Short mmCIF file of C-alpha atoms in Angstrom, two decimals:
data_model
loop_
_atom_site.label_atom_id
_atom_site.label_comp_id
_atom_site.label_asym_id
_atom_site.label_seq_id
_atom_site.Cartn_x
_atom_site.Cartn_y
_atom_site.Cartn_z
CA MET A 27 -49.25 -18.28 -1.60
CA SER A 28 -49.01 -14.50 -1.85
CA GLN A 29 -45.53 -13.07 -2.24
CA THR A 30 -46.54 -9.65 -0.86
CA PRO A 31 -47.42 -8.35 2.62
CA ALA A 32 -51.00 -8.74 3.82
CA LYS A 33 -51.57 -4.96 3.60
CA SER A 34 -50.25 -4.44 0.08
CA THR A 35 -50.74 -1.33 -2.01
CA PRO A 36 -53.21 -1.12 -4.93
CA PHE A 37 -50.23 -1.40 -7.27
CA MET A 38 -48.99 -4.60 -5.66
CA ARG A 39 -52.51 -6.04 -5.63
CA GLN A 40 -52.58 -5.39 -9.37
CA TRP A 41 -49.29 -7.26 -9.69
CA GLU A 42 -50.63 -10.11 -7.55
CA ARG A 43 -53.66 -10.51 -9.82
CA ALA A 44 -51.47 -10.72 -12.91
CA LYS A 45 -49.11 -13.16 -11.21
CA SER A 46 -51.98 -15.39 -10.05
CA GLN A 47 -53.11 -15.74 -13.68
CA HIS A 48 -49.66 -16.93 -14.77
CA PRO A 49 -48.07 -18.52 -11.69
CA ASP A 50 -45.65 -20.73 -13.63
CA THR A 51 -44.01 -17.81 -15.45
CA LEU A 52 -41.59 -15.03 -14.60
CA LEU A 53 -43.73 -11.89 -14.70
CA LEU A 54 -42.25 -8.75 -16.27
CA PHE A 55 -44.37 -5.83 -15.07
CA ARG A 56 -44.20 -2.57 -17.04
CA MET A 57 -43.73 0.59 -14.97
CA GLY A 58 -42.97 3.61 -17.12
CA ASP A 59 -39.64 3.05 -18.85
CA PHE A 60 -38.86 -0.12 -16.89
CA TYR A 61 -40.04 -3.67 -16.52
CA GLU A 62 -40.08 -4.49 -12.82
CA ILE A 63 -39.89 -8.00 -11.38
CA PHE A 64 -41.02 -8.81 -7.84
CA GLY A 65 -40.93 -11.56 -5.23
CA GLU A 66 -39.40 -14.94 -6.02
CA ASP A 67 -39.39 -13.98 -9.70
CA ALA A 68 -36.98 -11.15 -8.91
CA LYS A 69 -34.57 -13.55 -7.22
CA VAL A 70 -34.54 -15.79 -10.29
CA VAL A 71 -34.23 -12.99 -12.84
CA SER A 72 -31.53 -11.14 -10.91
CA ARG A 73 -29.50 -14.36 -10.67
CA GLU A 74 -29.92 -15.49 -14.27
CA CYS A 75 -29.51 -12.04 -15.84
CA GLU A 76 -26.92 -10.74 -13.37
CA LEU A 77 -29.06 -7.83 -12.20
CA THR A 78 -28.94 -6.02 -8.87
CA LEU A 79 -31.50 -7.39 -6.42
CA THR A 80 -33.09 -4.77 -4.21
CA ALA A 81 -36.39 -4.57 -2.31
CA ARG A 82 -39.66 -2.67 -2.27
CA HIS A 83 -40.82 -1.42 1.14
CA LYS A 84 -37.37 -2.05 2.60
CA ASP A 85 -38.37 -0.83 6.05
CA SER A 86 -41.51 -2.97 6.32
CA PRO A 87 -41.61 -6.30 8.19
CA ASN A 88 -41.92 -8.07 4.83
CA PRO A 89 -39.83 -6.29 2.18
CA ILE A 90 -40.52 -7.47 -1.37
CA PRO A 91 -37.49 -8.53 -3.46
CA MET A 92 -37.37 -6.67 -6.75
CA CYS A 93 -35.18 -5.87 -9.74
CA GLY A 94 -35.73 -3.86 -12.90
CA VAL A 95 -34.78 -3.73 -16.57
CA PRO A 96 -35.06 -0.71 -18.93
CA TYR A 97 -37.64 -1.38 -21.64
CA HIS A 98 -35.09 -0.87 -24.43
CA SER A 99 -32.91 -3.75 -23.20
CA ILE A 100 -35.61 -6.21 -22.14
CA GLU A 101 -35.27 -8.35 -25.28
CA ARG A 102 -31.82 -9.68 -24.48
CA HIS A 103 -32.84 -10.51 -20.92
CA ILE A 104 -35.90 -12.39 -22.15
CA ALA A 105 -33.62 -14.28 -24.55
CA THR A 106 -31.40 -15.25 -21.62
CA LEU A 107 -34.34 -16.52 -19.57
CA LEU A 108 -35.81 -18.51 -22.46
CA SER A 109 -32.45 -20.08 -23.28
CA ARG A 110 -32.34 -21.38 -19.69
CA GLY A 111 -35.78 -22.95 -19.87
CA TYR A 112 -37.95 -20.34 -18.15
CA ARG A 113 -41.39 -19.17 -19.26
CA VAL A 114 -41.94 -15.41 -19.28
CA SER A 115 -45.14 -13.34 -19.16
CA ILE A 116 -45.19 -9.68 -20.16
CA CYS A 117 -47.59 -7.29 -18.45
CA GLU A 118 -47.95 -3.98 -20.30
CA GLN A 119 -49.50 -0.61 -19.48
CA MET A 120 -52.77 -0.41 -21.40
CA GLU A 121 -53.14 3.36 -21.16
CA ASP A 122 -50.94 6.43 -21.10
CA PRO A 123 -50.05 7.17 -17.45
CA LYS A 124 -50.45 10.90 -18.17
CA TYR A 125 -54.16 10.42 -18.80
CA ALA A 126 -54.90 7.60 -16.38
CA ARG A 127 -57.32 8.20 -13.55
CA GLY A 128 -55.85 6.47 -10.56
CA LEU A 129 -53.92 3.25 -11.09
CA VAL A 130 -52.70 2.67 -14.65
CA LYS A 131 -54.46 -0.29 -16.27
CA ARG A 132 -52.14 -3.21 -16.98
CA GLU A 133 -52.67 -6.58 -18.64
CA VAL A 134 -50.57 -9.59 -19.53
CA VAL A 135 -50.31 -9.34 -23.31
CA ARG A 136 -48.01 -12.25 -24.06
CA VAL A 137 -46.60 -15.43 -22.57
CA LEU A 138 -43.29 -16.65 -24.01
CA SER A 139 -41.87 -20.14 -23.62
CA PRO A 140 -38.74 -21.74 -25.10
CA GLY A 141 -40.72 -23.86 -27.57
CA THR A 142 -43.17 -21.24 -28.84
CA VAL A 143 -41.07 -18.19 -29.74
CA LEU A 144 -40.85 -16.86 -33.30
CA GLU A 145 -38.46 -13.90 -33.11
CA ASP A 146 -34.90 -14.40 -34.38
CA ALA A 147 -33.51 -12.72 -31.27
CA PHE A 148 -35.00 -15.50 -29.13
CA LEU A 149 -34.58 -18.42 -31.53
CA SER A 150 -30.82 -18.00 -31.76
CA GLY A 151 -30.51 -19.03 -28.13
CA VAL A 152 -33.11 -21.77 -27.65
CA GLY A 153 -32.74 -23.65 -30.95
CA ALA A 154 -29.05 -23.40 -31.72
CA ALA A 155 -28.20 -27.03 -30.92
CA THR A 156 -30.10 -28.69 -33.80
CA GLY A 157 -31.09 -25.88 -36.14
CA ASN A 158 -34.71 -26.41 -35.06
CA ASN A 159 -36.60 -25.11 -32.07
CA PHE A 160 -38.85 -28.03 -31.23
CA LEU A 161 -41.74 -28.04 -28.79
CA ALA A 162 -42.32 -31.67 -27.72
CA ALA A 163 -45.35 -33.38 -26.18
CA LEU A 164 -45.20 -36.82 -24.55
CA SER A 165 -47.78 -39.45 -23.73
CA CYS A 166 -47.47 -43.01 -22.40
CA ASP A 167 -49.54 -46.15 -21.93
CA ALA A 168 -50.47 -47.54 -18.52
CA LYS A 169 -47.46 -49.90 -18.51
CA MET A 170 -45.00 -47.15 -19.43
CA THR A 171 -43.67 -49.31 -22.26
CA ARG A 172 -45.03 -47.34 -25.22
CA PHE A 173 -44.62 -43.61 -25.60
CA GLY A 174 -46.14 -41.10 -27.96
CA LEU A 175 -43.86 -38.25 -29.00
CA ALA A 176 -44.91 -35.28 -31.11
CA LEU A 177 -42.66 -32.38 -32.04
CA VAL A 178 -43.43 -29.12 -33.77
CA ASP A 179 -41.21 -26.20 -34.75
CA VAL A 180 -43.64 -23.28 -34.81
CA SER A 181 -41.03 -21.07 -36.48
CA THR A 182 -40.83 -23.32 -39.57
CA GLY A 183 -44.03 -25.40 -39.46
CA GLU A 184 -42.11 -28.68 -39.30
CA PHE A 185 -44.02 -31.48 -37.55
CA LEU A 186 -42.95 -34.96 -36.44
CA ALA A 187 -44.95 -37.60 -34.59
CA GLY A 188 -44.72 -41.27 -33.78
CA GLU A 189 -44.55 -43.97 -31.13
CA ILE A 190 -41.58 -45.37 -29.27
CA GLU A 191 -41.60 -48.86 -27.76
CA SER A 192 -39.31 -49.46 -24.81
CA VAL A 193 -37.49 -52.53 -26.23
CA ALA A 194 -37.66 -52.37 -30.02
CA GLY A 195 -38.98 -48.90 -30.70
CA THR A 196 -39.41 -47.15 -34.02
CA GLU A 197 -37.92 -43.84 -35.04
CA LEU A 198 -40.11 -40.86 -35.74
CA ASN A 199 -41.02 -39.98 -39.30
CA PRO A 200 -42.41 -36.66 -40.52
CA CYS A 201 -46.21 -36.40 -40.26
CA GLU A 202 -46.77 -40.10 -39.48
CA PRO A 203 -48.59 -40.18 -36.13
CA ASP A 204 -49.71 -43.80 -36.63
CA THR A 205 -46.27 -45.43 -36.77
CA GLU A 206 -46.69 -49.12 -35.91
CA VAL A 207 -44.80 -50.66 -33.02
CA THR A 208 -44.57 -54.17 -31.61
CA GLN A 209 -46.89 -54.85 -28.69
CA SER A 210 -44.87 -55.12 -25.49
CA GLY A 211 -45.36 -58.10 -23.20
CA ALA A 212 -43.84 -56.40 -20.18
CA ALA A 213 -45.55 -56.61 -16.80
CA ASP A 214 -47.51 -53.69 -15.43
CA VAL A 215 -45.30 -50.87 -14.26
CA THR A 216 -46.03 -48.34 -11.56
CA PRO A 217 -44.28 -45.00 -11.03
CA GLU A 218 -42.51 -46.60 -8.06
CA ASN A 219 -40.80 -49.41 -10.02
CA ALA A 220 -40.55 -48.07 -13.56
CA GLU A 221 -37.16 -46.51 -12.95
CA SER A 222 -35.48 -49.91 -12.42
CA SER A 223 -36.33 -51.33 -15.87
CA GLY A 224 -34.37 -49.07 -18.20
CA ARG A 225 -37.53 -48.66 -20.26
CA PHE A 226 -36.82 -45.00 -20.97
CA ALA A 227 -33.65 -45.65 -23.01
CA LYS A 228 -35.28 -45.35 -26.45
CA LEU A 229 -37.27 -42.31 -25.41
CA ARG A 230 -34.12 -40.69 -24.10
CA GLU A 231 -32.35 -41.37 -27.42
CA GLU A 232 -35.12 -39.67 -29.38
CA LEU A 233 -35.22 -36.66 -27.07
CA LEU A 234 -31.45 -36.28 -27.35
CA ARG A 235 -31.65 -36.62 -31.13
CA PHE A 236 -34.24 -33.88 -31.56
CA ALA A 237 -33.18 -31.77 -28.54
CA PRO A 238 -36.53 -30.02 -27.95
CA SER A 239 -36.29 -26.74 -26.10
CA GLU A 240 -39.55 -27.42 -24.26
CA ILE A 241 -41.32 -30.67 -23.35
CA LEU A 242 -44.94 -31.10 -22.25
CA VAL A 243 -45.06 -34.10 -19.91
CA PRO A 244 -48.15 -35.92 -18.55
CA GLN A 245 -48.60 -36.19 -14.80
CA ARG A 246 -47.89 -39.94 -14.75
CA LEU A 247 -44.41 -39.42 -16.16
CA ARG A 248 -43.73 -36.40 -13.97
CA GLU A 249 -44.30 -38.62 -10.94
CA CYS A 250 -41.89 -41.31 -12.15
CA ALA A 251 -38.39 -41.04 -10.70
CA GLY A 252 -36.92 -43.07 -13.57
CA PHE A 253 -38.19 -40.58 -16.13
CA LEU A 254 -36.95 -37.59 -14.17
CA GLN A 255 -33.49 -39.16 -13.83
CA MET A 256 -33.06 -40.34 -17.42
#
C-alpha cells in the first residue's frame, strides 16, 4: 500500500519506487546534505533514534510523516537501527544537483542488515554479545523434529553448519554440514500443534549459544506459534 497521497509529487513518486523495491527495509533517502525518511519508516526511525518527527505537506489531507539526519552523522543512526534488528537501505543521489536537469537521479546503492555488515562502526553494536556477528539460516523437516542450522560471520569468514534433532540433537561443528543425527520416531506435526511438544528446546539452546544477529527462517517455521514463542 502506498504511504503517500494519490496526487504525489515527482519527488515522492521517486521515493515510492525506491521503497517498493525494498519494502522490508527502512529507506534513507539522500536530499542534499540530509538523509530524509518518510512514511511509516519515519515513525520507526524517529522513535528508535530519538529524532523529531515532522510531516511533509502538513496542510494536505494526507500529510506524510518525515524526519531527517545530516549526512555526516548518519553512521551512528544506522548503527542504532542495525543493533535493534532493522534492515536499512540507502538511496543516494547519482548526479550533482547543480547539473541535474529536472529531478535528481537517485538509486538504492546498498542494503544493510544486522548479519551482513562489515564496518567496525556497525559490528560493535550487533555482534558484541559473542564476539562474532553471525547470520543464521534455518530449515526443518516436515515433522518439525529435525532442523538444519547454518551460521556465517561474513566479517571473519567463520562458518558453522549442522543438524539438530528435537530429542537427542547434536551440536554444531565447524564446516560439517553432514552431521549425523538419530532418526526421530515422532508423529507428524503441523504448525497448529507443534508448539505443545517442546520440540524447539535444542534449537533454542543452539540459537542462544551462538546468538546470531539475524536469522533467515522458512515460511513453515514462521507460521508455527511454538517457534515464535520459544
